[in-house]
CSV table of C-alpha atoms and ligand atoms in Angstrom, one decimal:
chain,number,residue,atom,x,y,z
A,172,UNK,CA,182.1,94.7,131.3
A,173,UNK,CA,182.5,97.1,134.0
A,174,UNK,CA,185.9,95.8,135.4
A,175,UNK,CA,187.7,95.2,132.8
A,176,UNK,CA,186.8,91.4,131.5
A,177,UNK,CA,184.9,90.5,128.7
A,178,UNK,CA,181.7,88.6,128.9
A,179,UNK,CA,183.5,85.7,127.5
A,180,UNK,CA,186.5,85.8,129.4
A,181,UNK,CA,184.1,85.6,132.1
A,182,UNK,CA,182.1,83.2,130.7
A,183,UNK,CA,184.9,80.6,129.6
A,184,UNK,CA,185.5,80.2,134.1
A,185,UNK,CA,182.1,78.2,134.0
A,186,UNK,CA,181.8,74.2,133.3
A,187,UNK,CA,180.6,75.1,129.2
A,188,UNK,CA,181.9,73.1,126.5
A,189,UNK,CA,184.1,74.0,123.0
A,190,UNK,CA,183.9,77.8,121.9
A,191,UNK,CA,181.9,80.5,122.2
A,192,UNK,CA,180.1,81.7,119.2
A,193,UNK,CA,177.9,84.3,120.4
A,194,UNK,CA,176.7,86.9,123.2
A,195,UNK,CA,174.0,88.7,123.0
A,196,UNK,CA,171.3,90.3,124.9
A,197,UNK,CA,168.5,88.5,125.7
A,198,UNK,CA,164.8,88.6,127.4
A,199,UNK,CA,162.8,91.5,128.9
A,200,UNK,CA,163.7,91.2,132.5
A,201,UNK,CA,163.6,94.9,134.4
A,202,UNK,CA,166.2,93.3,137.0
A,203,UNK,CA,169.0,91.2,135.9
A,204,UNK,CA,171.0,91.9,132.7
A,205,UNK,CA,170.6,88.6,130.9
A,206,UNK,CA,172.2,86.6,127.7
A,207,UNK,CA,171.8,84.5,125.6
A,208,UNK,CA,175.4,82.3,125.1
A,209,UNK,CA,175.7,80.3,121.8
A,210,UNK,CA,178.2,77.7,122.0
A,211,UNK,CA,179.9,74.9,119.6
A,212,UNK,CA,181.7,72.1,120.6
A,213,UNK,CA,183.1,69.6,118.1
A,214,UNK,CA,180.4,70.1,115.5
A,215,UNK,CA,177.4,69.8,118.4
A,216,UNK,CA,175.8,73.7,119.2
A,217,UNK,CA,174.7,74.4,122.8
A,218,UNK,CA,173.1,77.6,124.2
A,219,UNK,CA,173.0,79.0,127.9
A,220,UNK,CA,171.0,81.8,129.1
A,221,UNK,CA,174.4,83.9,131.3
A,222,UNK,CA,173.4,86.9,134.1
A,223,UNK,CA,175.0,89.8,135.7
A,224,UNK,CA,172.8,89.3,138.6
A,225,UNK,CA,171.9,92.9,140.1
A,226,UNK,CA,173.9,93.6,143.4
A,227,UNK,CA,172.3,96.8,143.9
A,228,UNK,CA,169.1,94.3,144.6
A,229,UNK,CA,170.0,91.4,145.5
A,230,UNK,CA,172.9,92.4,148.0
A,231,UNK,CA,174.0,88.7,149.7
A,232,UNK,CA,175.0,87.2,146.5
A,233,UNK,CA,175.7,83.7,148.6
A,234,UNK,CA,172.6,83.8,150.0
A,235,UNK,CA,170.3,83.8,146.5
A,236,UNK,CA,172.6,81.2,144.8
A,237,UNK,CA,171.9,78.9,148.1
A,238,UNK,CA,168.3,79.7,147.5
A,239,UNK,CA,168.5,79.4,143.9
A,240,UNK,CA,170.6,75.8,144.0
A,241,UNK,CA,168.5,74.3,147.4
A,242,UNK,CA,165.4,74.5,145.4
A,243,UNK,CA,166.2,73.8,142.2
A,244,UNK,CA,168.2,70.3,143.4
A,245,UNK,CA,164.8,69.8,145.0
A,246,UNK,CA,162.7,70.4,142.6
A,247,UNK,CA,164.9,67.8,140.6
A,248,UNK,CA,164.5,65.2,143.0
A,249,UNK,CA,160.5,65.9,142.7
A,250,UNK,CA,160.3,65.6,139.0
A,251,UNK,CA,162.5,62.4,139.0
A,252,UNK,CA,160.3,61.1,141.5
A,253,UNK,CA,156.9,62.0,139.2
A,254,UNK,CA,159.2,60.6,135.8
A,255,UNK,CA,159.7,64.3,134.2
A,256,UNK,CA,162.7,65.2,133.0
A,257,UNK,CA,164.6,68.0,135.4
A,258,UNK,CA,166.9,69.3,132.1
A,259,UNK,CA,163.8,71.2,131.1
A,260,UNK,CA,161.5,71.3,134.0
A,261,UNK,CA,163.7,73.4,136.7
A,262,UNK,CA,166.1,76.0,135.8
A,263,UNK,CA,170.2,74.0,136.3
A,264,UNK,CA,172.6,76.3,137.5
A,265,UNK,CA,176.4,75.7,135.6
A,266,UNK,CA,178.5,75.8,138.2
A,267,UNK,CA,182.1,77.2,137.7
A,268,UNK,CA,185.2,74.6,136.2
A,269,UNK,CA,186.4,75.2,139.8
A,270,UNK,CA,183.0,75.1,141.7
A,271,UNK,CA,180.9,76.9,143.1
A,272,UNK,CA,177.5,78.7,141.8
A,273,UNK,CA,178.2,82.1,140.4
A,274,UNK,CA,181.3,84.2,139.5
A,275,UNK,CA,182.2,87.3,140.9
A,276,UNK,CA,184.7,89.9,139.4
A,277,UNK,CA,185.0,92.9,141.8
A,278,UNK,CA,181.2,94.2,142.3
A,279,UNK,CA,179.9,92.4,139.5
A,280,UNK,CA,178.4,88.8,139.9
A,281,UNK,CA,177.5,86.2,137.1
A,282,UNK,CA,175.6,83.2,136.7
A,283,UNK,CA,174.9,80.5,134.2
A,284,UNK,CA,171.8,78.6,133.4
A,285,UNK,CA,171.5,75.8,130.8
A,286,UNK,CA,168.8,77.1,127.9
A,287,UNK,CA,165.3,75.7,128.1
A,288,UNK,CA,164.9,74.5,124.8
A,289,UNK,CA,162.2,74.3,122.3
A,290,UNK,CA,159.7,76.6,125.1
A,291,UNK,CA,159.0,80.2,125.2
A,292,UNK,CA,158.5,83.0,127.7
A,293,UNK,CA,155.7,85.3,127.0
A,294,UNK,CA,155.6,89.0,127.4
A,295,UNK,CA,151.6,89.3,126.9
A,296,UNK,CA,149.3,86.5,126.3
A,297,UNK,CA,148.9,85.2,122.7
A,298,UNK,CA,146.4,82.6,123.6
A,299,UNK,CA,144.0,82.0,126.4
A,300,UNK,CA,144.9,79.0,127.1
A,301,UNK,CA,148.8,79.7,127.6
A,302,UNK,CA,147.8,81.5,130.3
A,303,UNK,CA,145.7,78.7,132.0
A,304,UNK,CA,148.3,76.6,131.9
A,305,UNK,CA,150.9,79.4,133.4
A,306,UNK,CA,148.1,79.0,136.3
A,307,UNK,CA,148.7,75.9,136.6
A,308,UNK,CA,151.9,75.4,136.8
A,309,UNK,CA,152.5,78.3,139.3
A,310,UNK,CA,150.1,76.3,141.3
A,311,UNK,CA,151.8,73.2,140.6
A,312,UNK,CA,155.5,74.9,141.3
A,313,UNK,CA,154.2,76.1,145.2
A,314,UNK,CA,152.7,72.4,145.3
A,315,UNK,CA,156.0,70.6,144.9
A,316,UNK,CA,157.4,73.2,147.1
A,317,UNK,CA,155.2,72.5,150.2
A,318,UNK,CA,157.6,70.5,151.7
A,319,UNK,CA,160.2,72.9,150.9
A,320,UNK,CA,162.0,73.5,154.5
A,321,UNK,CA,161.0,76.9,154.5
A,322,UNK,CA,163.4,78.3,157.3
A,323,UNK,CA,166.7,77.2,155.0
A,324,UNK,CA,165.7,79.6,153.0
A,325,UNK,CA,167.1,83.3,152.9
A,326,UNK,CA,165.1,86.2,152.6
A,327,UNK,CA,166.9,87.9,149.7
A,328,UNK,CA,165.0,91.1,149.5
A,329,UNK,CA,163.5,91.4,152.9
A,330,UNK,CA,159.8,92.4,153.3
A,331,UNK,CA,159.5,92.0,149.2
A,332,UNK,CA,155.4,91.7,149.5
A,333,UNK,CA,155.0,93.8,152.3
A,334,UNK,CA,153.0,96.5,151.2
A,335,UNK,CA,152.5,98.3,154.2
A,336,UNK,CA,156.2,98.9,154.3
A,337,UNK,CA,156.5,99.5,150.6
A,338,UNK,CA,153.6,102.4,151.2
A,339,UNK,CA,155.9,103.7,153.8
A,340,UNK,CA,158.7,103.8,151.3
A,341,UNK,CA,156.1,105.8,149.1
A,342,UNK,CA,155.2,108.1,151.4
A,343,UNK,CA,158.9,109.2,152.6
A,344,UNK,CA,160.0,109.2,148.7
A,345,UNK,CA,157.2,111.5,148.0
A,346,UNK,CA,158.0,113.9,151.2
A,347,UNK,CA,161.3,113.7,150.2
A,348,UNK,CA,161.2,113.9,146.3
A,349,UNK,CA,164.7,114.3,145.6
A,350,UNK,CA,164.5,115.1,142.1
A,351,UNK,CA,161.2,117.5,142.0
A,352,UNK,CA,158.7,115.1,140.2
A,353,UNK,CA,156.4,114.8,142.6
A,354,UNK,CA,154.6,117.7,141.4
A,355,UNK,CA,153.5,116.2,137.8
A,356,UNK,CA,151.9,113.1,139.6
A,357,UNK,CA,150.0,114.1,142.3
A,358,UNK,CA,146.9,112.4,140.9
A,359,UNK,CA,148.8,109.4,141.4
A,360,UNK,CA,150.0,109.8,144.6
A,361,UNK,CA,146.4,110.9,145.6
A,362,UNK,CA,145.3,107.8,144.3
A,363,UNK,CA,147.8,105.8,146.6
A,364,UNK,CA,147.1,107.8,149.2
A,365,UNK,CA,143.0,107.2,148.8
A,366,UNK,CA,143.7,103.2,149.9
A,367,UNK,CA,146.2,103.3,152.2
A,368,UNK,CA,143.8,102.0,154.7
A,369,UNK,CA,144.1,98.8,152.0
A,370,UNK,CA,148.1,98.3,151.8
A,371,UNK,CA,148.4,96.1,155.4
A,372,UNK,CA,145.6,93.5,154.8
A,373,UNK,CA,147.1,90.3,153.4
A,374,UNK,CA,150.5,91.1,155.2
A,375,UNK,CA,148.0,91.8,159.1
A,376,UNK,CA,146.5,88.4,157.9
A,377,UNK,CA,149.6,86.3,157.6
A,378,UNK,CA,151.2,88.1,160.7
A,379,UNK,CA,148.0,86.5,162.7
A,380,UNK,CA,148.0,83.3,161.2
A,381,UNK,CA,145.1,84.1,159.4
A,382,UNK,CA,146.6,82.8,156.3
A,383,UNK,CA,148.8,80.5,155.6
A,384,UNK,CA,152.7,81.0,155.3
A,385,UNK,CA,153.8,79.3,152.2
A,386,UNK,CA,157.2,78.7,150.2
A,387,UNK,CA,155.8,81.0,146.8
A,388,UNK,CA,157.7,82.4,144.0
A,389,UNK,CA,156.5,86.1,144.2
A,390,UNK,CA,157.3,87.3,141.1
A,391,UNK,CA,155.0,85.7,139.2
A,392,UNK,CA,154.6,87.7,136.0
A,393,UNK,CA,154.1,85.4,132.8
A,394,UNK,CA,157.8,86.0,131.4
A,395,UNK,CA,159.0,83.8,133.9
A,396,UNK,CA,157.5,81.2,132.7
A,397,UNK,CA,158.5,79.2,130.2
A,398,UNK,CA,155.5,77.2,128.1
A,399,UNK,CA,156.7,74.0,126.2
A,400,UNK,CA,156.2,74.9,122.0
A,401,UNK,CA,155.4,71.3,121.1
A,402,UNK,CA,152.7,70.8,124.2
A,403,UNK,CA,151.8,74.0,125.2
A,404,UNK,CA,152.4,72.6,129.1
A,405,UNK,CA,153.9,75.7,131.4
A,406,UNK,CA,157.6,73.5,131.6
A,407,UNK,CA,159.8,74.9,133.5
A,408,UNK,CA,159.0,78.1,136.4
A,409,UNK,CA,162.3,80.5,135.7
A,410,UNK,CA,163.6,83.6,137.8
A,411,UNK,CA,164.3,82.1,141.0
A,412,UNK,CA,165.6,84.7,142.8
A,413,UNK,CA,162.6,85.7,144.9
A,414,UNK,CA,161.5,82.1,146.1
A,415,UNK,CA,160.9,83.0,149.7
A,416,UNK,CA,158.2,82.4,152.3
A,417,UNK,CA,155.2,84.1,151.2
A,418,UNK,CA,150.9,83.6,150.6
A,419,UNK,CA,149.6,82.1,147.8
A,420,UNK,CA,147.7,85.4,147.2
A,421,UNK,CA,151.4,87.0,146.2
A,422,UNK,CA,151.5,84.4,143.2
A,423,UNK,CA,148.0,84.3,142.0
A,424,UNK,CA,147.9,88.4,142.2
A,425,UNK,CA,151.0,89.3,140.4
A,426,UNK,CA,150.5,86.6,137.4
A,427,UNK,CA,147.2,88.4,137.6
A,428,UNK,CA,148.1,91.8,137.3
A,429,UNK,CA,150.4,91.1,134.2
A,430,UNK,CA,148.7,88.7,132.2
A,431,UNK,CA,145.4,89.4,132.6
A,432,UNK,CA,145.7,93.0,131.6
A,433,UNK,CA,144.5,93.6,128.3
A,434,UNK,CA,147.3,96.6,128.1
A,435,UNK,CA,151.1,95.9,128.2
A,436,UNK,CA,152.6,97.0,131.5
A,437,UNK,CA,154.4,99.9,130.1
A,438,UNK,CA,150.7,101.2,128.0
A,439,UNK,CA,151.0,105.1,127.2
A,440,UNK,CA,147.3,104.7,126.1
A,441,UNK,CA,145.6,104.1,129.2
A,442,UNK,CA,142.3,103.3,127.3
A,443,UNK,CA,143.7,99.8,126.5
A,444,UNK,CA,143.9,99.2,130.2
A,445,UNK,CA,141.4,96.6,131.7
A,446,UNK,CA,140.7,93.7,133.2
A,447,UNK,CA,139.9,90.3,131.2
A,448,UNK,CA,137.4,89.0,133.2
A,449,UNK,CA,137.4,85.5,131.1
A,450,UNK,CA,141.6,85.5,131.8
A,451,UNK,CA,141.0,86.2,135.0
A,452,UNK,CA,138.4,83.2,135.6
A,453,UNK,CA,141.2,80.8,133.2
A,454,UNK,CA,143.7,81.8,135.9
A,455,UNK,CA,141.5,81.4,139.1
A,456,UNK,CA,140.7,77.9,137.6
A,457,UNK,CA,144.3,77.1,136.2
A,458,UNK,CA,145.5,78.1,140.0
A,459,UNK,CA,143.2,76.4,141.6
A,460,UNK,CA,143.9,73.1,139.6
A,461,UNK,CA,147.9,73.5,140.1
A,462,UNK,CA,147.2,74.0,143.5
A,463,UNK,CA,145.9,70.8,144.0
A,464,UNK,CA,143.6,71.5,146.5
A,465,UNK,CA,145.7,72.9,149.3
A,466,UNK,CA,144.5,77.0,149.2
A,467,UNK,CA,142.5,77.2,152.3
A,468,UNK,CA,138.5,78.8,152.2
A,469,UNK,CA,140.2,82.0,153.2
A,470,UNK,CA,142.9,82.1,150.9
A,471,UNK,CA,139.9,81.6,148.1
A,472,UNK,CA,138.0,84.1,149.0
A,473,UNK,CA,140.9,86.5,148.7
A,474,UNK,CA,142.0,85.7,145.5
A,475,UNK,CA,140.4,88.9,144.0
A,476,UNK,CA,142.3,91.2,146.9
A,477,UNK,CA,145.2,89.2,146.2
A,478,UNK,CA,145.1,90.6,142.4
A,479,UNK,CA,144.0,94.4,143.7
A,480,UNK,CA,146.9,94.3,146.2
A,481,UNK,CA,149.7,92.6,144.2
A,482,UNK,CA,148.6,95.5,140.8
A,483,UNK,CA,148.5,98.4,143.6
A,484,UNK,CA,152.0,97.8,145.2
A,485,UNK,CA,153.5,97.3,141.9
A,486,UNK,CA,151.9,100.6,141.2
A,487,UNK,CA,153.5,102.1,144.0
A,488,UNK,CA,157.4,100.6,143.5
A,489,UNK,CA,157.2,102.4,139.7
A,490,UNK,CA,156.2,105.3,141.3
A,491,UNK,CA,158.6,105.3,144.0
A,492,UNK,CA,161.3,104.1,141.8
A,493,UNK,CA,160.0,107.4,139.2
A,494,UNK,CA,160.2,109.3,142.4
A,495,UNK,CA,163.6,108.5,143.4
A,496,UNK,CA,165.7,108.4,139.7
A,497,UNK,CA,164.6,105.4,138.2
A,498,UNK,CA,167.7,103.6,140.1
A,499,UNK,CA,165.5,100.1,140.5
A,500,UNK,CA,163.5,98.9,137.6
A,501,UNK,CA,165.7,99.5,134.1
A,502,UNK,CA,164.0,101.9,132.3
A,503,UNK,CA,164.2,102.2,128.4
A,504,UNK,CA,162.6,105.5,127.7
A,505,UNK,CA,161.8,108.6,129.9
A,506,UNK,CA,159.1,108.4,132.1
A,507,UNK,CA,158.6,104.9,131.7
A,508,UNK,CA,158.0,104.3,135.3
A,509,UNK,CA,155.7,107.0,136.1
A,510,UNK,CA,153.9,105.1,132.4
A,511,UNK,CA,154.3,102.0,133.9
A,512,UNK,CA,152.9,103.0,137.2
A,513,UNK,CA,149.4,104.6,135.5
A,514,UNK,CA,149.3,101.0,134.0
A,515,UNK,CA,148.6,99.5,137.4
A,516,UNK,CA,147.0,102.2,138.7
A,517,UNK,CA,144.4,102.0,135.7
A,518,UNK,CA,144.3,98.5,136.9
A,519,UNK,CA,143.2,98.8,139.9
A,520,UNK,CA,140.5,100.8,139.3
A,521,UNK,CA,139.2,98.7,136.6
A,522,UNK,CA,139.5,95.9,139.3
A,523,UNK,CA,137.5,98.0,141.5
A,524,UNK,CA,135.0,98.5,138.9
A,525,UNK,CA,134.5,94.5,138.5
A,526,UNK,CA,134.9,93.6,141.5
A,527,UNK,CA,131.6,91.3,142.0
A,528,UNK,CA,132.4,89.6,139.0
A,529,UNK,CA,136.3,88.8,140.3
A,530,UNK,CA,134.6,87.8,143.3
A,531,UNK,CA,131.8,85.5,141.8
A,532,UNK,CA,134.4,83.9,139.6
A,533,UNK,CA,136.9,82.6,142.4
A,534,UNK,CA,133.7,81.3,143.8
A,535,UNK,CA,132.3,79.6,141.2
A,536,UNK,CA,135.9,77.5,140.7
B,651,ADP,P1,164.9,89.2,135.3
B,651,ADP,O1,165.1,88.9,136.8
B,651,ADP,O2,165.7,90.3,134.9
B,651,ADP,O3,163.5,89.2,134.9
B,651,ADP,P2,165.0,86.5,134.2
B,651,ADP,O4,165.7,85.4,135.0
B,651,ADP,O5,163.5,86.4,134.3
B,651,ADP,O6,165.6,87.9,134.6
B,651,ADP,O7,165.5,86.3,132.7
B,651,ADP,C1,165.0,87.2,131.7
B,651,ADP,C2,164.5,86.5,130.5
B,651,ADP,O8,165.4,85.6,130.0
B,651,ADP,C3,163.3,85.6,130.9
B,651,ADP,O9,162.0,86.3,130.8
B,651,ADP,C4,163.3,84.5,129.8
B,651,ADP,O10,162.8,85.0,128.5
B,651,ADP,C5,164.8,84.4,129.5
B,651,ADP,N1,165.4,83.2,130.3
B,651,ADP,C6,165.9,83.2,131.6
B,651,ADP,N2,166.3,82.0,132.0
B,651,ADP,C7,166.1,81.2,130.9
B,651,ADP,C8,166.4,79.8,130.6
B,651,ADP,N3,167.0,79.1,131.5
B,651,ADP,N4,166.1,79.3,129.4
B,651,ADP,C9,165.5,80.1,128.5
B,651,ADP,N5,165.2,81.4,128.6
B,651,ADP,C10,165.5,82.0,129.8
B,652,GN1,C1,160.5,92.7,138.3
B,652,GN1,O1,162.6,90.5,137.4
B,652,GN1,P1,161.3,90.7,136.7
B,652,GN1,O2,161.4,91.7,135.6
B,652,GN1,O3,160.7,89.4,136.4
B,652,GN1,C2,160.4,92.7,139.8
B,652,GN1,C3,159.0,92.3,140.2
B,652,GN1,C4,158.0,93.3,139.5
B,652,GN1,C5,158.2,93.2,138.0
B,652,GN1,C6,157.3,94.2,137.3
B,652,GN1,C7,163.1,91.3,142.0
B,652,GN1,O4,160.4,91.4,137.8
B,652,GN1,O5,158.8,92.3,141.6
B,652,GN1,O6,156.6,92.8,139.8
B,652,GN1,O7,159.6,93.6,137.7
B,652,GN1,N1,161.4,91.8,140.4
B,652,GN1,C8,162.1,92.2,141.5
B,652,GN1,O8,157.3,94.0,136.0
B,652,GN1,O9,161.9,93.3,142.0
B,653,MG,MG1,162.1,87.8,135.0
């Protein structure tokens, strides 16, 4: 790795059992460089799922791994309470052989998670009703964390949802446009431009305390979920690292945006692009269930702007990120930003387009 040590140098200074038998890349995660760690000790084969956690992102490494260990030992208490079983429904951090949550060598930082076994994380949905149940336990997940002493919690990439501020970032990157691209995608940044009137709603809303401020997980997407093979039950919520304050309409939007596109997010042909209106409505109710109750009229009623808001800003970051050289989101081909931005772009005109249907939907759950 980058200075000097081997992954399993650096993987042998964690609390893991017998020998390593494998590293290899795992997952489709556009942040974190993940693995998958095959191990054998005395006949009995274990894996781990082992992360250089990005530093150019997440810059107080302390500060996520507090986050990341406070909820996760609370969400164990919660599921011991209900009689689940906490080694597959929360993510377990392996802490070093000498303590402590993560390992750092020089810039780099690394973590360890046991494997959730016998469950799988989805990159598009496969069947309908995999995704109802990722709606319900995303509800579920912000349920057990009501409780969650929100001010212990760190804000590990500051003003993550706010989209007003991300539009800023937009508009600077695109006055700026260090590297000459903002030439070939000005019917993008038209687009953007077109609903900026749009980008400070939900954030306005929560400022005055006209919704809710909730623990959420805010990166919803359906690979960060892992849905039990045998039962088909979403088991365990996974990618921790942006559990912070936020609405319920950041959760329910982005699962939205990614699973209930018909189109992968990174779609050259834009054609395939649309809305699922009945995945949509198996969301709203799968939501709505996990939820338990607790979303408020308003929150509701905004379910559909929740889903137009979170698919527009992620719009906007790919673009920005295209803008700037790609420095955020790994990219595996050229120009896969700027495609994965006319993804959500398509999106949200397609939303726009059903919009009385998204609407009559959330009220008829
Ligand atoms: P990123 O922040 O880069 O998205 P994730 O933490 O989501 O990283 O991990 C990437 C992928 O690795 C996930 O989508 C999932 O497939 C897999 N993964 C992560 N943690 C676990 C785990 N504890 N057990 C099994 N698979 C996991
Ligand atoms: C990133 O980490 P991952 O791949 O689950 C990003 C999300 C974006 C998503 C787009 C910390 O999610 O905010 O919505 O890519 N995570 C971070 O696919 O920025
Ligand atoms: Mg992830």
């Amino acid at each position: 790795m980058e200075n000097g040590m081997e992954k399993k140098e650096i993987i042998a200074q964690f609390a893991v059992a017998g020998r390593i038998c494998s590293v290899e890349e795992y997952g489709s995660g556009h942040i974190n460089a993940t693995y998958l760690v095959e191990t054998e000790d005395q006949g009995t084969k274990a894996n781990y799922i082992f992360q250089r956690i990005n530093t150019d992102i997440f810059r107080n490494v302390d500060q996520l791994m507090e986050n990341v260990t406070g909820v996760t030992s609370y969400l164990k208490e919660r599921i011991l309470e209900k009689g689940g079983d906490p080694s597959r429904e929360t993510l377990q951090v392996i802490p070093l052989k000498t303590g402590g949550s993560y390992y750092r060598d020089g810039q780099d930082c690394y973590r360890m998670y046991q494997f959730i076994t016998d469950a799988t994380s989805f990159d598009a949905v496969e069947r309908p009703e995999d995704f109802y149940e990722s709606g319900v336990a995303f509800g579920n997940f912000q349920f057990l964390l009501a409780e969650y002493p929100a001010d212990t919690l760190h804000e590990t990439i500051p003003d993550f949802h706010h989209t007003g501020k991300r539009f800023e970032a937009f508009r600077k990157a695109v006055a700026e446009d260090p590297l000459g691209r903002a030439a070939m995608v000005q019917p993008e940044i038209g687009f953007l431009m077109e609903r900026e009137q749009e980008m400070g709603l939900l954030t306005g809303m929560l400022e005055r305390g006209e919704l809710p401020l909730r623990v959420t997980h805010n990166d919803t997407k359906l690979n960060n979920i892992m849905i039990d093979n045998q039962t088909g039950k979403g088991i365990c919520i996974i990618d921790l690292d942006t559990v912070m304050p936020g609405s319920s309409l950041y959760d329910f939007g982005d699962a939205i945006r990614f699973g209930a596109n018909r189109a992968a997010e990174d779609e050259t042909d834009l054609s395939k692009v649309s809305l699922d209106l009945s995945l949509y409505e198996l969301y709203v109710k799968g939501y709505l269930e996990g939820c338990r109750g607790a979303l408020t009229g308003t929150e509701t009623a905004l379910l559909p702007m929740g889903a137009k808001m979170m698919t527009m800003e992620c719009g906007m970051r790919f673009l920005t990120d295209f803008l700037l050289g790609d420095t955020y989101f790994r990219i595996h081909r050229k120009n896969h930003n700027l495609d994965r931005c006319r993804t959500q772009l398509a999106l949200v005109a397609d939303m726009e387009r059903k919009w009385q249907q998204m609407e009559a939907a959330a009220g008829s759950c």
